[in-house]
Amino acid sequence: MLESFQLEARGAYPTVAHAELQGGVQPSISVTRRQSILFVTSEIADYIKAGGLGEVSAALPRALRHHYDVRILIPGYRQVLSQIGHVEEIARLPASFGIPACGLGRGTTQDGLTVYVLLCPELYDRDGSPYVDSFGADWSDNDIRFARLGLAAADIACGNGDHLWRADLLHLNDWPSGLASAYLAWRGQHIPTILTIHNLAYQGIFDRNRLSHLGIPDAAFQINGVEFYGKLSFLKAGIYYSSHITTVSSTYAHEITRPEFGCGLDGLLRTCAEQGRLDGIINGIDASWDPSTDPYLVSPFSAENCRGKRANANNVRENFGLALSSGPLFAVVSRLVHQKGVDLAISAAETIVSQGGQIAVIGQGEPRFEAELQALATRHPGSVGVKIGYDEGDARRMYAGSDFLLMPSRFEPCGLSQMYAQRFGSLPIAHKTGGLADTIEDGVNGFLFGEPSLNRFKDAIKRGLEAFRSRPRLTAMRRAAMKRPHGWDRSASRYQEVYERARQAALA
């Protein structure tokens, strides 16, 4: 894999100095430097996260920095600025159309990653998540907030941000950064851009009357551009104008080219696949997911010695109001939404409880599911425990203490929970879709069911209960799950290949 390339020194790259030779001659000098990658994201687990994107944004740049000069660009949310420490403002990015001016700050993570932060209090200094307010409603100016992110990424790539650094390639993530590749295209800049789709269901759709506010040319509002069923789609813009598209599992990359999973973009994504511009690269999980060293666990354990699981299981039972039991413990660690198949888990609970099993649930989401789960716990005291919300320590101890993780997602681009569970010796019971199909071997390190129906889900649960009653089989499956490769090395290597292909295409 190419890790660096030859660059002719010129003024656009002020970090490369011209030699002053005798007679005043200053020929171009060929120097070797690492390729510069700007990783553009709307969340990062170091400071703020709403889902899996935050975890990936924290882990993937770290896996890549051994090969590239990789830096992160993120909006300056209140939560980011309160945690990152010293941020030096290094540039002012001008207002454009309806997008306000902002400062460009530069800081570092605790382990030395450079982070560029957009300093614009009017857009980002708010309570709530990156996308919604404290009541769960989308911010009314999300189009401006994330157009500002995309425009800043394009400016940095063009050398108009950090005067000591510019990006050779942009790695964009989901709809909030999708306009970056479009802004570059409209400027006639051929800088390679990679867009990773973490969940196609979230597309950043806005009314067409926002075009002029966002600096989008009228000519771009067409099927070969940003238009999506009469509206503007940030995600479609990113897909159409980016050099290459990746998504977070091989199976999901195939699924999204079909109408049932394509969310209206399957035709465009089929074209990308036919052009060789679409790849699926499974996510990894970071090294903190190690049951032998995790500080959140009440007792450590390993694939060779799982005795510590029982102490974690008893802690979960106590924490969730469950009776002490030697029966199987099932966990649900999830957003409580239809996509995650929470209704299937609720309906299957009676089967689990009738077989002597217990269920611990943590998560939040749709009010109707929260209410149904609380009612389920009331009907089955000592057998079902529910906590609405999320706590990292509780979640990790649930993975560590449970025997099975219920994950009946109707679709799942990648999924991290099943990998966390496997690493901690909990066998996932999951729908065979997306990243779940790519990371779970049925009957080896978990259980899969092919149709997202209650009967098929219950069949898989019954197979899990049979394995639980056979201690040698349960032990073998736990070990297989815990020893499955879970890290980022292989994924980072695949991204290197994609980066090089995109760079070569830009040079052609």
Phi, psi and omega in degrees: 000134179288123182252346176208168180213165182279137181227131175281126183293133178203170188300336181294343180239082187292350177285347179260118184269143173278140180281139176262105184257165181303136180087003176078008180282132181233077180289158174295143182242130178277122181236159178250129176214162178285146177295143183260126182241128172256115181265111188257123186214157177262357177200152177209132189298337176304325188233322183200136176211147175244347182185205185298330179303320179299320179293316180296319182295335176278326189266316187295313177302326178291324178290334183270342191289348175287343183246338186225161166273089186257132179229156187248141173241128182214148174298150181274065175300159177305319182293326179292310184294332180284344185245336190285342183089216185290129175236122179264125175283120186250349181197161170245128177261126189288160173293147177218124180056240178262012183263121185289160172294159177206162172272153173249112179261156178230127177221187179221150170286171181299331180259016167096007175287134176284131179236123171269134185237130177279119184261096182211081185306324183296337180260329193237346184275079185214156168285169179103187181271178177301336190243334187226161178277184184292348177261002178087009179268140178303141172298133185294339180251029181300330179296316179290318183301318184264342166295323176301320178295312181296320180293321178296320178299317178296319179299315180296319179297330180272004178086017184254020179243267176278114185289351177261000186203144170216157184272136171277337183208141174257132172249106184264156184222115175061183190297328185300336179252007188299329183288347182302313181294327178292316179300321178296316181297319181290340174272356182076023180266128183257059179265128183301138178227132175250130174248123175259125177266113179270332175199111185293342183291340179256114194237354180062065184258131183222165180293150182293340180289358178271356185305309185293326179295332184261359180073031181264122181299143178303326182295341180277350181274078180204175184299324174268066183176229188258355185287136180217099180051047175083000178239178178260131179240117176298320182293317178299319177303314180298318180294314186292318188265348182284154180291323186209148180243134170236157169224177203263018167193154180295317181297317180296326178299325176283319183300319186286355173271003179249148185303325185290341179240352190278354176051037179085354181250011185297324180296313178297320181289327173298319178299316178301317180296317180296329179276000182074025184253011182230125178227150172252125181232115183294141175288162170248185172232155187277170189291348179293342179277073181226111185292347179276345184228354186297119184290344179285339186280148179278340177209128179284161176200175182213174178298329181278336182216099186264014185300331181293345179299323183298318180297321177292323178297316180294325176296317178298315180301315180295318184291333183254010177070029179265152178289150172297136187203153173258006180279179183288142178249122179255141180240146168234114177237101195196156161293138185267075184225164184301319181306322185280001178068030182299325178298324177293319179297319178297316182292330181277352185300321181300320178298316182295312182296321181294338179263013177086012180270165177232155183228130172244131185234133171225137179157177175209161182169234184292131182306324182295322179287322176301315181294318181295322179292319178295322176294322178298318179295324178294322180288333185233065179298137182085347181245332179231127177235137186228135170235120177274123185127197180210136175222126185300316181296315177302314183299315181294321178291330176293316175299319184287325186268337185282157173269329183220147173248125177273124184216067184274044184302137176290324167214152184208099183310310175227296186085131173250331185302320181295328178285322174300314181298313179302316181299331181259016173076022175254128187273120179287140172245110197217155173290139182281085181209153174047224182292340176295319177294330183277342186244348182245125172262117186300125179080359181250305179229022179164189182226135180241148171231145194273334182241132183284065180237159181297319182296316180293322178296315180295325176300317180293322177298317179297323176295323175296318178296323176297319178295323180298325182283347177253093188303317178300321180291318179299317180298317180295319180291320177300314180297318179298319180295315184291333183265357176299136177299122184242353189282185186264354188300311182294321179295318179298322178297321177295320178296324176302317179298317180295317178302315183293321178297318180293321179294317179295321179295324180291331180279342185291000000 
